[in-house]
Coordinates of C-alpha atoms in Angstrom, one line a residue:
M1034 CA -12.9 30.8 -19.5
K1035 CA -11.1 28.9 -16.8
N1036 CA -8.2 30.3 -14.9
N1037 CA -7.7 33.7 -16.7
I1038 CA -4.9 32.5 -18.8
D1039 CA -3.5 33.9 -22.1
I1040 CA -5.1 31.4 -24.5
K1041 CA -2.4 32.2 -27.2
N1042 CA 0.2 30.7 -24.9
Y1043 CA -1.7 27.6 -24.1
I1044 CA -3.7 26.7 -27.3
Q1045 CA -0.9 25.1 -29.3
F1046 CA -0.3 22.0 -31.4
N1047 CA 3.5 21.8 -30.9
G1048 CA 4.5 18.3 -32.0
N1049 CA 7.2 18.0 -29.3
N1050 CA 6.1 14.6 -28.0
P1051 CA 8.6 12.1 -29.3
F1052 CA 5.9 9.4 -29.8
G1053 CA 3.6 11.8 -31.6
S1054 CA 0.6 11.7 -29.3
Q1055 CA -1.0 14.7 -30.9
A1056 CA -0.4 13.5 -34.5
K1057 CA -1.6 9.9 -33.7
L1058 CA -4.9 11.3 -32.5
L1059 CA -5.5 12.6 -36.1
F1060 CA -5.6 9.0 -37.2
H1061 CA -8.8 8.7 -35.2
I1062 CA -10.9 11.4 -36.8
D1063 CA -14.1 9.5 -36.1
R1064 CA -13.4 9.7 -32.4
L1065 CA -12.4 13.4 -32.6
H1066 CA -15.6 14.1 -34.6
S1067 CA -17.7 12.4 -32.0
Y1068 CA -15.9 14.2 -29.2
L1069 CA -16.4 17.6 -30.8
F1070 CA -19.9 17.3 -32.1
Q1071 CA -21.5 14.7 -29.9
R1072 CA -19.5 15.7 -26.8
D1073 CA -18.4 12.1 -26.2
C1074 CA -16.5 9.3 -27.8
S1075 CA -15.3 5.8 -27.2
P1076 CA -11.6 5.5 -26.1
V1077 CA -8.8 4.6 -28.4
S1078 CA -6.4 3.1 -25.9
M1079 CA -6.0 2.3 -22.3
E1080 CA -3.2 1.8 -19.8
I1081 CA -3.8 -1.3 -17.6
S1082 CA -2.1 -1.9 -14.3
L1083 CA -2.2 -5.7 -13.9
T1084 CA -0.8 -5.3 -10.4
N1085 CA 0.5 -2.5 -8.2
R1086 CA 3.3 -4.7 -6.8
C1087 CA 6.8 -4.1 -8.1
N1088 CA 10.1 -6.0 -7.8
L1089 CA 12.0 -2.7 -7.7
N1090 CA 11.8 0.5 -5.6
C1091 CA 12.9 3.3 -7.8
S1092 CA 13.9 6.5 -6.1
W1093 CA 11.9 8.7 -8.5
C1094 CA 9.0 6.3 -9.2
I1095 CA 6.0 8.5 -10.3
N1096 CA 3.6 5.9 -8.9
S1097 CA 5.1 5.4 -5.5
N1098 CA 2.0 6.8 -3.8
F1099 CA -0.1 3.8 -4.6
R1100 CA 2.3 0.9 -4.5
G1101 CA 0.6 -2.1 -2.9
K1102 CA -0.2 -5.8 -3.2
E1103 CA -3.3 -5.7 -5.4
A1104 CA -3.7 -7.6 -8.7
L1105 CA -6.5 -7.8 -11.2
N1106 CA -8.7 -10.9 -11.1
F1107 CA -7.9 -12.6 -14.5
K1108 CA -11.4 -13.8 -15.1
S1109 CA -12.8 -10.3 -14.7
L1110 CA -10.0 -8.8 -16.7
A1111 CA -10.7 -11.2 -19.6
K1112 CA -14.4 -10.3 -19.6
F1113 CA -13.5 -6.6 -19.5
L1114 CA -11.1 -6.9 -22.5
K1115 CA -13.7 -8.6 -24.6
E1116 CA -16.3 -5.9 -23.7
A1117 CA -13.7 -3.2 -24.4
K1118 CA -12.9 -4.6 -27.8
Q1119 CA -16.6 -4.7 -28.7
F1120 CA -16.8 -1.1 -27.6
G1121 CA -14.1 0.0 -30.0
L1122 CA -10.9 0.0 -27.9
K1123 CA -7.9 -0.5 -30.2
G1124 CA -4.8 -0.6 -28.0
I1125 CA -3.7 -1.4 -24.5
T1126 CA -0.5 -0.7 -22.7
L1127 CA 0.5 -3.0 -19.8
S1128 CA 2.1 -0.7 -17.3
G1129 CA 1.0 1.6 -14.5
G1130 CA 1.0 0.9 -10.8
G1131 CA 3.5 -1.9 -10.7
E1132 CA 5.6 -4.2 -12.8
P1133 CA 3.3 -6.0 -15.2
T1134 CA 5.5 -9.1 -15.8
I1135 CA 5.2 -10.2 -12.2
Y1136 CA 1.4 -10.5 -12.5
S1137 CA 0.7 -14.2 -12.1
Q1138 CA -1.2 -14.5 -15.4
F1139 CA 0.8 -12.1 -17.4
L1140 CA 1.4 -14.5 -20.3
D1141 CA -2.3 -15.5 -20.4
T1142 CA -3.2 -11.8 -20.5
V1143 CA -0.9 -11.1 -23.4
Q1144 CA -2.1 -14.1 -25.4
L1145 CA -5.8 -13.2 -24.8
A1146 CA -5.3 -9.6 -25.7
S1147 CA -3.4 -10.6 -28.9
Y1148 CA -6.1 -13.1 -29.8
L1149 CA -8.8 -10.3 -29.4
G1150 CA -6.9 -8.2 -31.9
F1151 CA -5.5 -5.5 -29.6
D1152 CA -2.3 -3.6 -30.4
I1153 CA -0.3 -4.3 -27.2
G1154 CA 2.4 -2.1 -25.6
L1155 CA 4.5 -3.0 -22.6
M1156 CA 6.3 -0.8 -20.0
T1157 CA 8.6 -3.0 -17.9
N1158 CA 11.8 -3.0 -15.9
G1159 CA 12.7 -6.1 -17.9
G1160 CA 13.8 -8.1 -14.9
Y1161 CA 11.5 -11.1 -15.4
S1162 CA 12.6 -14.4 -14.0
D1163 CA 15.5 -16.4 -15.5
N1164 CA 13.5 -19.5 -15.2
E1165 CA 10.8 -18.1 -17.3
Q1166 CA 13.0 -16.1 -19.7
K1167 CA 12.4 -18.2 -22.8
R1168 CA 8.6 -18.4 -22.4
Y1169 CA 8.3 -14.7 -21.5
N1170 CA 10.4 -13.6 -24.5
E1171 CA 8.6 -15.8 -26.9
T1172 CA 5.2 -14.4 -25.8
I1173 CA 6.4 -10.8 -25.6
G1174 CA 8.3 -11.0 -28.8
N1175 CA 5.5 -12.6 -30.8
H1176 CA 2.4 -10.9 -29.4
I1177 CA 3.5 -7.4 -28.2
K1178 CA 4.0 -4.6 -30.7
W1179 CA 6.5 -2.6 -28.6
A1180 CA 8.2 -2.8 -25.2
R1181 CA 10.0 -0.1 -23.3
F1182 CA 12.5 -1.1 -20.7
S1183 CA 13.2 1.3 -17.9
V1184 CA 16.9 1.0 -17.2
D1185 CA 18.4 4.4 -16.2
T1186 CA 22.0 3.2 -15.9
I1187 CA 24.2 0.2 -16.7
D1188 CA 26.3 0.9 -13.6
E1189 CA 25.4 -1.9 -11.2
T1190 CA 26.2 0.1 -8.1
K1191 CA 24.1 3.1 -9.1
Y1192 CA 21.3 0.8 -10.5
K1193 CA 20.9 -0.9 -7.1
R1194 CA 21.1 2.4 -5.2
W1195 CA 18.6 4.1 -7.4
K1196 CA 16.2 1.2 -8.0
G1197 CA 16.5 -1.0 -4.9
A1198 CA 17.8 -4.2 -6.4
N1199 CA 20.1 -5.2 -9.2
L1200 CA 18.3 -6.8 -12.2
L1201 CA 20.7 -5.6 -14.8
S1202 CA 21.9 -9.0 -16.0
K1203 CA 18.3 -10.1 -16.6
V1204 CA 17.6 -6.9 -18.4
F1205 CA 20.6 -7.2 -20.7
N1206 CA 19.8 -10.8 -21.5
N1207 CA 16.1 -10.0 -22.3
V1208 CA 16.8 -7.0 -24.5
K1209 CA 19.3 -9.0 -26.6
E1210 CA 17.0 -12.0 -26.8
L1211 CA 14.1 -9.9 -28.1
K1212 CA 16.2 -8.9 -31.1
N1213 CA 15.1 -12.3 -32.5
Y1214 CA 11.4 -11.4 -32.6
P1215 CA 9.2 -8.9 -34.5
I1216 CA 8.9 -6.4 -31.7
K1217 CA 10.1 -2.8 -31.3
V1218 CA 12.2 -2.5 -28.2
G1219 CA 13.2 0.8 -26.6
I1220 CA 15.1 1.8 -23.5
N1221 CA 14.0 4.5 -21.1
C1222 CA 16.4 6.6 -18.9
N1223 CA 15.2 9.1 -16.4
I1224 CA 17.8 11.8 -15.9
S1225 CA 18.4 12.6 -12.2
E1226 CA 20.7 15.1 -10.6
E1227 CA 23.1 12.2 -9.9
H1228 CA 23.5 11.2 -13.6
T1229 CA 26.8 12.0 -15.3
I1230 CA 27.7 12.3 -18.9
K1231 CA 29.5 9.0 -18.5
D1232 CA 26.3 7.3 -17.3
V1233 CA 24.3 8.3 -20.4
R1234 CA 27.2 7.8 -22.8
D1235 CA 27.8 4.2 -21.5
L1236 CA 24.1 3.4 -21.7
I1237 CA 23.9 4.7 -25.3
N1238 CA 27.0 2.8 -26.4
Y1239 CA 25.7 -0.4 -24.8
F1240 CA 22.2 -0.4 -26.2
T1241 CA 22.4 1.4 -29.5
D1242 CA 22.9 -1.7 -31.7
D1243 CA 20.1 -3.7 -29.9
V1244 CA 17.1 -1.4 -29.7
E1245 CA 15.0 0.9 -31.8
Y1246 CA 15.5 3.9 -29.6
I1247 CA 16.9 5.1 -26.3
Q1248 CA 14.6 7.6 -24.6
F1249 CA 15.7 10.2 -22.1
R1250 CA 13.3 12.0 -19.9
P1251 CA 13.7 14.6 -17.1
I1252 CA 12.6 13.4 -13.7
L1253 CA 9.4 15.1 -12.9
P1254 CA 8.4 16.6 -9.5
R1255 CA 5.8 14.5 -7.9
Y1256 CA 2.7 16.6 -6.9
Y1257 CA 2.0 14.4 -3.8
K1258 CA 5.5 15.1 -2.4
Q1259 CA 5.7 18.8 -3.4
E1260 CA 9.1 18.2 -4.9
K1261 CA 11.1 20.9 -6.6
V1262 CA 12.0 21.0 -10.3
Y1263 CA 15.6 19.9 -11.0
L1264 CA 17.1 19.8 -14.5
N1265 CA 20.6 18.3 -15.0
E1266 CA 21.6 20.8 -17.6
K1267 CA 25.1 19.5 -18.1
V1268 CA 23.8 16.0 -19.1
W1269 CA 20.9 17.5 -21.1
N1270 CA 23.2 19.7 -23.1
Y1271 CA 25.3 16.7 -23.9
L1272 CA 22.3 14.7 -25.0
I1273 CA 20.9 17.4 -27.2
E1274 CA 24.2 17.5 -29.1
E1275 CA 24.5 13.7 -29.3
A1276 CA 20.9 13.4 -30.6
K1277 CA 22.0 15.3 -33.7
K1278 CA 24.5 12.5 -34.5
N1279 CA 22.7 9.4 -33.3
S1280 CA 19.2 8.8 -34.6
K1281 CA 18.6 6.2 -31.8
I1282 CA 18.6 8.9 -29.2
N1283 CA 15.0 10.0 -28.4
L1284 CA 14.5 13.1 -26.2
S1285 CA 11.2 13.8 -24.5
N1286 CA 11.2 17.4 -25.8
D1287 CA 7.7 18.0 -24.6
K1288 CA 8.6 17.4 -21.0
L1289 CA 12.0 19.0 -21.3
N1290 CA 10.5 22.2 -22.7
D1291 CA 7.8 22.3 -20.1
V1292 CA 10.4 21.8 -17.3
Q1293 CA 12.7 24.5 -18.8
N1294 CA 9.9 27.0 -19.1
N1295 CA 8.1 26.0 -15.9
N1296 CA 5.0 25.5 -18.0
F1297 CA 3.6 22.2 -16.6
F1298 CA 0.0 22.7 -17.4
G1299 CA -0.2 24.0 -20.9
F1300 CA -3.9 23.4 -21.2
M1301 CA -7.2 24.8 -19.8
V1302 CA -9.2 21.6 -19.5
C1303 CA -8.3 17.9 -19.0
D1304 CA -10.3 15.8 -21.5
G1305 CA -7.6 13.4 -22.6
H1306 CA -9.2 10.6 -20.6
F1307 CA -12.0 10.5 -23.3
F1308 CA -9.4 8.9 -25.5
Q1309 CA -7.2 7.0 -23.1
P1310 CA -8.5 6.2 -19.6
I1311 CA -6.8 3.7 -17.3
L1312 CA -7.6 0.5 -15.5
T1313 CA -6.1 0.0 -12.0
A1314 CA -5.0 -3.1 -10.2
S1315 CA -8.1 -2.8 -8.0
G1316 CA -10.4 -2.9 -11.0
T1317 CA -11.3 0.8 -11.2
M1318 CA -11.5 2.7 -14.4
C1319 CA -10.1 6.2 -13.8
T1320 CA -9.4 9.3 -15.7
C1321 CA -5.7 9.0 -15.1
M1322 CA -3.0 7.0 -13.4
Y1323 CA -2.2 9.7 -10.9
H1324 CA -5.3 9.6 -8.8
P1325 CA -6.3 5.9 -8.8
D1326 CA -7.7 5.7 -5.3
D1327 CA -9.6 9.0 -5.3
D1328 CA -13.2 8.3 -6.0
R1329 CA -13.6 11.8 -7.6
F1330 CA -11.5 10.5 -10.5
V1331 CA -13.0 7.0 -10.6
L1332 CA -15.5 6.2 -13.5
G1333 CA -16.5 2.8 -12.2
N1334 CA -15.3 -0.7 -11.3
I1335 CA -15.1 -3.7 -13.6
Y1336 CA -16.1 -6.0 -10.8
Q1337 CA -19.4 -4.3 -10.6
N1338 CA -20.3 -3.1 -14.1
S1339 CA -19.5 -3.7 -17.7
F1340 CA -17.3 -1.5 -19.9
K1341 CA -20.4 0.0 -21.6
E1342 CA -22.2 0.6 -18.3
I1343 CA -19.2 2.4 -16.8
W1344 CA -18.6 4.5 -19.9
E1345 CA -22.3 5.6 -20.2
S1346 CA -22.9 6.0 -16.5
E1347 CA -24.0 9.1 -14.6
K1348 CA -20.9 8.6 -12.4
R1349 CA -18.6 9.2 -15.4
K1350 CA -20.5 12.4 -16.3
K1351 CA -20.0 13.7 -12.8
V1352 CA -16.3 12.9 -12.9
I1353 CA -15.9 14.6 -16.3
N1354 CA -17.4 17.8 -14.9
F1355 CA -15.2 17.6 -11.7
V1356 CA -12.0 17.1 -13.6
R1357 CA -12.8 20.0 -15.9
T1358 CA -12.9 22.4 -12.8
L1359 CA -9.7 21.2 -11.2
D1360 CA -6.8 23.5 -10.2
Y1361 CA -4.4 21.4 -12.1
K1362 CA -1.3 23.2 -10.9
N1363 CA -1.9 22.4 -7.3
Q1364 CA -3.7 19.0 -7.6
C1365 CA -2.2 17.2 -10.5
Q1366 CA 1.0 15.6 -11.8
A1367 CA 3.2 17.9 -14.0
C1368 CA 3.6 16.7 -17.6
C1369 CA 1.1 13.9 -17.2
K1370 CA 0.5 11.4 -20.0
N1371 CA -2.5 13.3 -21.3
T1372 CA -0.8 16.7 -21.4
E1373 CA 0.0 16.8 -25.1
I1374 CA -3.5 15.4 -26.0
N1375 CA -5.1 18.1 -23.8
K1376 CA -3.2 20.8 -25.7
L1377 CA -4.5 19.6 -29.0
L1378 CA -8.0 19.3 -27.7
D1379 CA -7.8 22.9 -26.4
Y1380 CA -6.7 24.0 -29.8
I1381 CA -9.5 22.5 -31.7
N1382 CA -12.1 23.3 -29.0
H1383 CA -11.4 27.0 -29.5
P1384 CA -11.2 27.7 -33.2
S1385 CA -12.0 31.4 -32.8
Q1386 CA -8.9 31.8 -30.6
G1387 CA -6.6 29.9 -32.9
G1388 CA -5.7 32.6 -35.4
D1389 CA -6.7 32.7 -39.1
I1390 CA -7.6 29.0 -39.3
N1391 CA -8.8 29.1 -42.9
H1392 CA -5.5 30.4 -44.2
L1393 CA -3.2 27.4 -44.2

């Protein structure tokens, strides 16, 4: 057993993730069965970084360590998406290293992915050009299943100080415009030490009538900066009470609980990438978005090999074995995207440690 940990404290299916990552995986029993009994499976979804450029410079950006000027070659991306669909990929999220809407062929990418039958998600700052607003909103609203706008505050002074530029007027216009389309829109707010109760109350009041949810998350310490944990308890206590009265308020309880309990790596082995790997702006398929330029985490490159060749390669097998032996606490991002999936996989990989599993 890895790391001499108390398995009872780690092997848990806790259901705290607000978007139900663990529960959603149960809709893909065929992939779980293949993973458990054939020791491999095809992925369900992928995050795709169309570019690692961004039109903002957020103070707490989790991806600031690989910001650059790269962008995917559209012809190669189109080939990759067709191959991925044939291989069984179901969903893609346009997000990652930079702002996806500034990718020069963003609209073409969305339309192609929609035509291929992918469920598409979008993580954006929402500040796409005024000149392109109508075309962007028509394409996003008609072809994308959900979009999450990273806003953090509606105070223009704080927004510019925290995020490097003021795009708020564009964000407000785009959120309101998307109400006219069949898309689920959410707002994301990262709670910093500078946030006040007024900041979050104003944001809730402004967006409640226009969106499906308003998500609040703690700012996470970045492993590559060796940052300390900070939890704005005054604001979080307010939000916990408000969430009882306003169903639009969405708290990332998985991350909040891990921060409160200093339990960032509640799993023994990282295998979440079997179900949701990533594609970077440089064309590399990786296990996660936090080590995109580290060859030890790179499965292959779409400019050199097909999806199938990468997934079935010896290189991928070596990466799987390497990632399973990592000292996650000292080498990985706390509360990463695959954390909740990894907890569930731990649980089902160790039935003898899970209690009396045949007594429901």
